Amino acid sequence: MKNTVQPAYYSDTIAAISTPPGEGGIGIVRLSGPDTLKITQKIFLPFKNNFINPRSHSLIYGNIISPESKEIIDEVLLSTMRAPYSYTREDVVEINCHGGLLPLTKILQLVLEHGARLAEPGEFTKRAFLNGRIDLAQAEAVIDIIRSKTEESMRHAAFQLQGKTSGEITLLRNLLIDLRSHLELSIDFIEDDLEIISKNKLLELLYQALEKIDKLLSSAKIGRILREGIKIAIIGRPNVGKSSLLNRLLNEERAIVTHIPGTTRDIIEETININGIPAAIIDTAGIRKTTDEVEKLGIERTRMSIHQADIVLLTLDVSEKLHEEDIEIIKEIKNKKTIYVLNKIDKIFNSESKSVQNFLDLIYEETFSREIPHIQISSLTGEGIENLKKLIYNLIINKRIDNKNDVFINNIRHEEALKKAGYSLLRAIEGVKSKLSPEFIASDVKEASENLGIITGKTFTEDILDNIFKNFCIGK
Ligand code: GDP
């Protein structure tokens, strides 16, 4: 069943520990709901005055006591946010106590015994949404901020929390709602042969909306990168310096570096930060013809890693000639986004720089392209590593971030809804072109605007809410 947002104002009061488990300087038990003040009054004894009608956004010092045994549980600071000026738009109290498991659980226990119910995961944020303080895209931004692994992804989540994404979607949705009412008017006047909106104007507006959706959808790819990061596979024949390169990128000794070819038999995966983008780097077993069963397995896994990677760093040893094995690998990754990493540049003297050119010429011959991204590095000295990172960033992000303030779609749910809205608009456009009756076109436009409404939560189902809020922690 589809719902629309109307302030729900719940009848029950929820409570939870809002700080992470474990020991800390302070811990917070949070309450929200109509009985928040009543429950708190029973268990809180301020050192001054009383707690009958506290001001909103005030901080009061006192003790939490068990009303039955009169035992003092903890010395606390209590912050009060009165409805509707709170996170949930309900009365909210946060009990700031000492941050140990025992004081926190004892206080929570007391609160539950005196009329509150344990909150479900994300229930405070769910109430903020259902009471109309934030929309669904903003609620999702809350979890994105909590979970963000890089500054870049956090910046975009904060952007979404401010309502930038929702603003853009709402504009688009309003345009479609307008369009639909024009179309519905046309249905009413169809008998009179009165054209409310010309076919050309209609097409123009539909294309405009579709273009906006396409733009948002193309930002989704970059959104995914910012959220989930990228996968980079380091490949190359044995002993070219793959593990050394991985270590350089990680700045620490993780993979085993040896002189014996073929030692990195397993796949090592580590995460580095490339200009704010998390990148999982997979150091692979190398690819070469072998009879060793264990190594064969490693090579199969290397092929899988190549398949999964967003970008491949094909490592070559420029201090040697290009091997037959190198050429085999170059052929194997022809269709993959690749950076040719010319390693061991420290072994080449200036006079020999021609050898690098010869090396590149041979690669050009194999790839039939003179536009191969390449870089000279030394994993031994670290020369060129920063430039390699820059090159990776540029190849992955390209010019997709034109304006840092552009709205990004970084949520799969939003992406799906946009795709559906796009399909409906395409159908509407086809309908106009084939002179379908306006009611059919209106119905497609309606579907498109409903799908946009799903993003901000103008329309939602219980399933959608459950799916979103189950990812939250209790207390948020
Ligand atoms: P892998 O088999 O491709 O992982 O290669 P390793 O990283 O284990 O390196 C093989 C050998 O090459 C080791 O002795 C490294 O110290 C050496 N090596 C790696 N990179 C460089 C480099 O840039 N310059 C020099 N001179 N030696 C390197």
XYZ file of C-alpha atoms and ligand atoms in Angstrom:
504
model
C 0.000 0.000 0.000
C 1.303 3.430 -0.859
C 1.318 6.122 1.782
C 1.930 9.806 1.797
C 3.697 11.660 4.548
C 1.513 13.177 7.218
C 2.875 13.941 10.659
C 2.187 10.736 12.548
C 2.875 11.838 16.098
C 3.221 8.488 17.737
C 1.520 7.585 20.959
C 4.451 5.643 22.352
C 7.830 6.770 23.593
C 10.993 5.088 22.403
C 14.408 4.847 24.032
C 17.831 3.467 23.183
C 21.511 3.818 23.893
C 22.714 6.159 21.159
C 26.464 5.900 21.651
C 28.555 2.976 20.406
C 29.048 -0.013 22.712
C 32.169 -0.149 24.831
C 33.803 2.267 27.236
C 33.855 5.991 26.499
C 34.033 9.368 28.186
C 30.294 9.800 27.925
C 27.391 7.660 26.852
C 23.940 8.788 25.776
C 20.538 7.272 26.378
C 18.012 8.930 24.118
C 14.243 9.134 24.528
C 11.668 10.416 22.071
C 7.893 10.549 22.211
C 4.980 12.078 24.083
C 5.904 10.595 27.487
C 9.561 11.558 27.343
C 9.308 14.245 30.021
C 6.972 12.224 32.234
C 9.317 9.233 32.211
C 12.388 11.377 32.789
C 10.757 13.143 35.734
C 10.383 9.800 37.495
C 14.077 8.924 37.354
C 15.910 12.258 37.289
C 16.698 14.438 40.261
C 18.215 17.792 39.284
C 20.629 19.427 41.722
C 18.790 22.745 41.305
C 15.139 23.575 40.659
C 12.977 20.822 39.245
C 12.283 19.029 35.998
C 8.600 19.802 35.606
C 8.620 21.979 32.519
C 12.183 22.272 31.185
C 13.036 24.810 28.512
C 13.786 23.457 25.069
C 17.480 23.071 24.319
C 18.481 23.283 27.948
C 21.109 21.306 29.794
C 20.354 20.258 33.359
C 22.748 18.723 35.857
C 21.571 16.062 38.296
C 21.400 12.393 39.251
C 19.577 9.459 37.767
C 17.999 7.578 40.645
C 15.940 4.458 40.913
C 12.572 5.746 42.212
C 11.948 2.489 44.038
C 15.244 1.895 45.827
C 16.326 5.569 45.765
C 19.731 4.286 44.655
C 21.797 6.797 42.695
C 22.676 5.227 39.347
C 24.860 7.962 37.818
C 25.583 11.665 37.761
C 24.365 13.042 34.444
C 23.737 16.032 32.233
C 20.349 15.997 30.670
C 19.568 17.800 27.427
C 15.993 18.479 26.488
C 14.663 19.294 23.026
C 10.974 20.078 23.068
C 8.616 19.203 20.214
C 8.649 20.247 17.437
C 12.215 21.570 17.684
C 13.968 18.234 17.899
C 15.459 15.554 15.652
C 12.198 13.600 15.656
C 9.899 16.600 16.094
C 8.765 14.957 19.317
C 9.901 15.693 22.863
C 13.438 14.374 23.056
C 15.653 13.922 26.090
C 19.254 12.829 25.939
C 20.755 11.552 29.161
C 24.504 12.108 29.044
C 25.936 9.686 31.556
C 29.307 8.021 32.068
C 30.166 5.972 29.048
C 30.372 2.463 30.415
C 28.176 -0.489 29.608
C 26.759 -0.712 33.137
C 25.576 2.900 33.670
C 24.143 2.941 30.154
C 22.245 -0.315 30.428
C 21.024 0.469 33.949
C 19.656 3.840 32.835
C 18.080 2.311 29.745
C 16.540 -0.386 31.917
C 15.037 2.255 34.228
C 13.637 4.213 31.310
C 12.055 1.063 29.854
C 10.598 0.076 33.222
C 8.962 3.482 33.505
C 7.066 3.517 30.270
C 9.390 3.685 27.253
C 9.770 1.009 24.605
C 13.132 -0.066 23.179
C 13.609 1.683 19.832
C 14.039 -0.327 16.658
C 17.077 0.274 14.435
C 16.862 3.765 12.939
C 13.529 4.462 14.587
C 14.470 7.988 15.699
C 15.335 8.865 12.103
C 12.212 7.075 10.869
C 10.134 9.296 13.131
C 12.007 12.343 11.846
C 10.877 11.265 8.364
C 7.316 10.286 9.238
C 6.857 13.491 11.223
C 7.969 15.423 8.163
C 11.220 16.905 9.438
C 13.364 15.290 6.753
C 12.485 13.433 3.582
C 13.521 9.920 2.718
C 16.606 10.897 0.701
C 17.766 12.948 3.672
C 17.145 10.033 6.050
C 19.296 7.862 3.806
C 21.986 10.533 3.860
C 22.154 10.165 7.642
C 23.227 6.536 7.328
C 25.566 7.423 4.463
C 27.298 9.984 6.654
C 27.684 7.483 9.473
C 29.061 4.870 7.101
C 31.195 7.045 4.831
C 34.722 5.834 4.405
C 36.193 8.789 2.553
C 35.918 12.547 2.816
C 34.562 12.744 -0.709
C 31.663 10.375 -0.038
C 30.897 12.118 3.238
C 30.804 15.491 1.498
C 28.180 14.180 -0.910
C 26.145 12.560 1.844
C 26.153 15.866 3.760
C 25.050 17.555 0.559
C 22.156 15.104 0.328
C 21.265 15.658 3.985
C 20.988 19.383 3.326
C 18.251 18.478 0.858
C 20.119 19.275 -2.389
C 19.233 15.962 -4.028
C 15.652 16.194 -2.851
C 15.422 19.773 -4.140
C 16.449 18.750 -7.629
C 14.112 15.752 -7.674
C 11.226 17.840 -6.346
C 11.703 20.455 -9.076
C 11.575 17.760 -11.695
C 8.588 16.114 -10.101
C 6.698 19.410 -9.953
C 7.376 19.937 -13.645
C 5.838 16.546 -14.393
C 2.868 17.198 -12.133
C 2.199 20.430 -14.040
C 2.506 18.622 -17.301
C 0.096 15.970 -16.170
C -2.533 18.497 -15.165
C -2.243 20.108 -18.588
C -2.731 16.714 -20.169
C -5.728 15.987 -17.979
C -7.247 19.293 -18.957
C -6.767 18.261 -22.560
C -8.781 15.112 -21.859
C -11.660 17.250 -20.584
C -11.591 19.486 -23.618
C -10.955 16.796 -26.165
C -14.578 16.949 -27.356
C -14.208 20.670 -28.043
C -11.046 19.976 -30.039
C -9.238 22.488 -27.890
C -5.485 22.102 -27.622
C -4.371 23.031 -24.101
C -0.723 22.361 -24.805
C 0.787 21.994 -28.255
C 2.330 18.704 -29.284
C 5.684 20.388 -29.808
C 5.655 22.099 -26.428
C 4.701 18.798 -24.807
C 7.560 16.985 -26.509
C 9.963 19.751 -25.580
C 9.039 19.512 -21.894
C 9.168 15.724 -21.871
C 12.610 15.723 -23.472
C 13.764 18.328 -20.984
C 12.673 16.147 -18.077
C 14.250 13.072 -19.648
C 17.522 14.916 -20.124
C 17.577 15.864 -16.448
C 16.946 12.247 -15.481
C 19.732 11.074 -17.783
C 22.123 13.560 -16.252
C 21.285 12.367 -12.758
C 21.645 8.762 -13.873
C 25.065 9.385 -15.312
C 26.091 10.872 -11.985
C 25.039 7.591 -10.380
C 28.121 5.856 -11.742
C 30.393 8.344 -10.061
C 28.175 8.134 -6.985
C 28.803 4.403 -6.871
C 32.541 5.013 -7.131
C 32.450 7.530 -4.295
C 30.385 5.208 -2.149
C 31.916 1.854 -2.857
C 35.277 2.811 -4.279
C 37.025 1.111 -7.160
C 38.873 -2.111 -7.720
C 42.337 -2.040 -9.132
C 44.170 -5.192 -10.213
C 47.947 -5.196 -10.375
C 49.011 -7.730 -12.970
C 52.168 -8.738 -14.775
C 54.490 -11.661 -15.195
C 56.457 -12.815 -12.147
C 59.240 -10.627 -10.778
C 58.348 -7.390 -12.585
C 57.683 -5.766 -9.200
C 53.938 -6.167 -8.580
C 54.255 -6.786 -4.861
C 56.755 -3.968 -4.548
C 54.313 -1.672 -6.293
C 51.509 -2.734 -3.970
C 53.750 -2.071 -0.986
C 54.644 1.325 -2.352
C 50.993 2.180 -2.799
C 50.252 0.978 0.690
C 53.420 2.461 2.133
C 54.029 -0.635 4.118
C 55.264 -4.167 3.740
C 52.182 -6.306 3.278
C 52.970 -8.593 0.390
C 56.049 -10.763 0.459
C 58.767 -9.499 -1.857
C 61.268 -12.118 -2.997
C 63.613 -12.833 -5.850
C 61.998 -16.135 -6.741
C 59.544 -15.763 -9.643
C 55.966 -16.722 -8.865
C 55.951 -16.259 -5.092
C 52.819 -14.159 -4.808
C 50.601 -17.162 -5.301
C 47.636 -15.903 -3.450
C 45.712 -12.769 -4.089
C 46.254 -9.962 -1.643
C 43.616 -7.256 -1.366
C 44.202 -3.956 0.409
C 42.483 -0.598 0.356
C 44.170 2.707 -0.362
C 42.815 6.208 -0.744
C 43.160 7.824 -4.150
C 42.228 11.499 -3.852
C 39.355 10.628 -1.554
C 38.236 7.527 -3.414
C 38.623 4.184 -1.690
C 40.489 1.797 -3.972
C 40.803 -1.896 -3.289
C 44.053 -3.041 -4.817
C 44.453 -6.636 -5.739
C 47.976 -7.936 -6.118
C 47.648 -10.984 -8.291
C 49.587 -14.137 -8.800
C 50.838 -13.150 -12.221
C 49.983 -14.883 -15.441
C 52.308 -17.358 -17.064
C 52.302 -20.860 -18.434
C 52.917 -23.251 -15.584
C 52.521 -26.890 -14.662
C 52.396 -26.153 -10.950
C 48.823 -26.908 -9.861
C 48.817 -24.356 -7.037
C 50.111 -21.663 -9.344
C 47.547 -22.602 -11.989
C 44.814 -21.943 -9.436
C 46.379 -18.564 -8.651
C 46.424 -17.682 -12.352
C 42.747 -18.556 -12.693
C 41.997 -16.237 -9.804
C 44.071 -13.535 -11.442
C 41.823 -13.770 -14.488
C 38.812 -13.328 -12.195
C 40.410 -10.283 -10.575
C 41.049 -8.744 -13.972
C 37.441 -9.335 -14.853
C 36.211 -7.640 -11.677
C 38.643 -4.721 -11.716
C 37.646 -1.218 -12.798
C 41.206 -0.605 -13.881
C 44.256 -2.774 -14.413
C 47.835 -1.775 -13.647
C 49.878 -3.852 -16.032
C 53.341 -3.863 -14.551
C 56.304 -4.273 -16.883
C 60.011 -4.388 -16.151
C 61.628 -1.757 -18.386
C 65.073 -2.818 -17.354
C 64.536 -5.959 -19.406
C 63.222 -6.593 -22.879
C 59.497 -7.051 -23.373
C 58.957 -10.781 -22.786
C 56.742 -13.126 -24.725
C 54.832 -13.515 -21.429
C 54.255 -9.741 -21.253
C 52.830 -9.804 -24.757
C 50.499 -12.658 -23.818
C 49.166 -10.558 -20.945
C 48.807 -7.443 -23.106
C 46.674 -9.513 -25.488
C 44.603 -10.874 -22.629
C 43.628 -7.459 -21.254
C 43.042 -5.716 -24.560
C 39.493 -4.671 -23.698
C 40.210 -3.608 -20.159
C 40.899 -0.075 -18.928
C 44.642 -0.359 -18.360
C 47.584 1.703 -17.201
C 50.940 0.429 -18.462
C 53.229 0.769 -15.490
C 56.845 0.809 -16.639
C 58.621 -0.243 -13.478
C 62.283 -0.353 -12.420
C 63.004 2.956 -14.099
C 65.832 3.402 -11.567
C 67.753 0.665 -13.395
C 67.775 2.622 -16.626
C 70.378 5.280 -17.238
C 69.540 8.476 -19.055
C 71.401 7.402 -22.165
C 69.132 4.410 -22.336
C 65.862 6.310 -22.272
C 65.507 5.210 -25.867
C 64.826 1.773 -24.470
C 61.662 3.089 -22.827
C 60.509 4.412 -26.196
C 61.283 1.068 -27.822
C 59.314 -0.584 -25.096
C 56.330 1.663 -25.738
C 56.597 1.114 -29.497
C 56.309 -2.618 -28.947
C 53.204 -2.083 -26.804
C 51.727 0.185 -29.487
C 52.260 -2.617 -31.984
C 50.374 -5.057 -29.782
C 47.515 -2.749 -28.889
C 47.200 -1.009 -32.260
C 46.896 2.234 -30.370
C 49.198 5.126 -29.649
C 46.956 6.347 -26.868
C 47.861 3.991 -24.119
C 47.964 5.477 -20.649
C 51.410 4.743 -19.267
C 53.714 5.886 -16.531
C 57.324 5.321 -15.564
C 57.914 4.419 -11.951
C 60.330 2.816 -9.587
C 58.767 0.764 -6.865
C 62.170 0.661 -5.271
C 62.688 4.427 -4.904
C 59.064 5.526 -5.030
C 59.628 7.716 -8.076
C 56.434 8.279 -10.058
C 54.063 6.712 -7.496
C 52.174 9.941 -6.786
C 51.793 10.539 -10.524
C 50.487 7.016 -10.902
C 47.791 7.768 -8.307
C 46.860 10.948 -10.177
C 46.646 9.040 -13.432
C 44.365 6.432 -11.855
C 42.107 9.191 -10.507
C 41.915 10.959 -13.851
C 41.148 7.783 -15.750
C 38.402 6.736 -13.358
C 36.780 10.064 -12.630
C 37.661 11.699 -15.906
C 35.629 14.847 -16.335
C 32.620 13.385 -14.646
C 32.908 15.760 -11.716
C 32.554 19.060 -13.555
C 31.176 20.984 -10.702
C 31.777 19.911 -7.130
C 28.362 21.286 -6.219
C 26.464 19.173 -8.724
C 23.911 16.804 -7.276
C 25.044 13.201 -7.262
C 22.917 10.138 -7.139
C 24.799 7.824 -4.837
C 22.064 5.475 -3.833
C 20.916 2.405 -5.746
C 17.308 2.892 -4.693
C 17.330 6.377 -6.185
C 19.014 5.099 -9.320
C 16.330 2.430 -9.820
C 13.525 4.936 -9.295
C 15.124 7.335 -11.785
C 15.465 4.571 -14.367
C 11.778 3.709 -13.990
C 10.837 7.380 -14.282
C 12.972 7.585 -17.425
C 11.215 4.584 -19.007
C 7.812 6.110 -18.284
C 8.885 9.360 -19.922
C 10.156 7.482 -22.967
C 6.763 5.798 -23.240
C 5.060 9.190 -22.903
C 7.241 10.605 -25.688
C 6.417 7.652 -27.939
C 2.760 8.188 -27.077
C 2.841 11.847 -28.112
C 4.635 10.987 -31.337
C 2.130 8.318 -32.256
C -0.745 10.660 -31.336
C -2.079 8.559 -28.496
C -4.980 9.976 -26.562
C -3.788 12.377 -23.799
C -5.055 10.131 -21.017
C -2.473 7.458 -21.856
C 0.274 10.028 -21.934
C -0.962 11.507 -18.662
C -0.808 8.071 -17.092
C 2.847 7.599 -18.129
C 3.733 11.050 -16.843
C 1.976 10.228 -13.585
C 4.005 7.047 -13.251
C 7.206 9.007 -13.831
C 6.372 11.568 -11.167
C 5.377 8.815 -8.730
C 8.734 7.187 -9.198
C 10.459 10.467 -8.491
C 8.280 10.783 -5.396
C 9.621 7.451 -4.188
C 13.096 8.967 -3.952
C 12.111 11.707 -1.564
C 9.483 9.583 0.138
C 6.481 11.570 -1.106
C 5.111 8.137 -1.771
C 6.434 5.087 -0.003
C 5.557 1.589 1.082
C 6.259 -0.109 4.400
C 8.710 -2.368 2.540
C 10.718 0.602 1.348
C 10.898 2.000 4.873
C 11.823 -1.371 6.380
C 14.600 -1.811 3.843
C 16.055 1.591 4.539
C 15.854 1.665 8.301
C 17.010 -1.888 8.913
C 20.476 -0.630 7.932
C 20.562 1.862 10.765
C 21.923 1.195 14.179
C 19.675 1.190 17.222
C 19.688 4.642 18.780
C 19.956 6.568 15.514
P 56.456 -9.619 -8.375
O 56.826 -11.040 -8.522
O 56.008 -9.039 -9.670
O 55.487 -9.365 -7.268
O 57.821 -8.827 -8.042
P 58.395 -8.346 -6.646
O 57.696 -7.126 -6.167
O 58.467 -9.535 -5.720
O 59.845 -7.884 -7.090
C 60.739 -8.749 -7.681
C 62.159 -8.194 -7.499
O 62.290 -6.943 -8.188
C 62.484 -7.887 -6.042
O 63.846 -8.225 -5.844
C 62.282 -6.380 -5.939
O 63.082 -5.814 -4.934
C 62.722 -5.935 -7.305
N 62.085 -4.675 -7.702
C 60.764 -4.379 -7.709
N 60.555 -3.132 -8.165
C 61.756 -2.601 -8.440
C 62.202 -1.329 -8.948
O 61.432 -0.391 -9.240
N 63.544 -1.164 -9.118
C 64.439 -2.151 -8.828
N 65.716 -1.881 -9.033
N 64.050 -3.335 -8.351
C 62.722 -3.580 -8.148
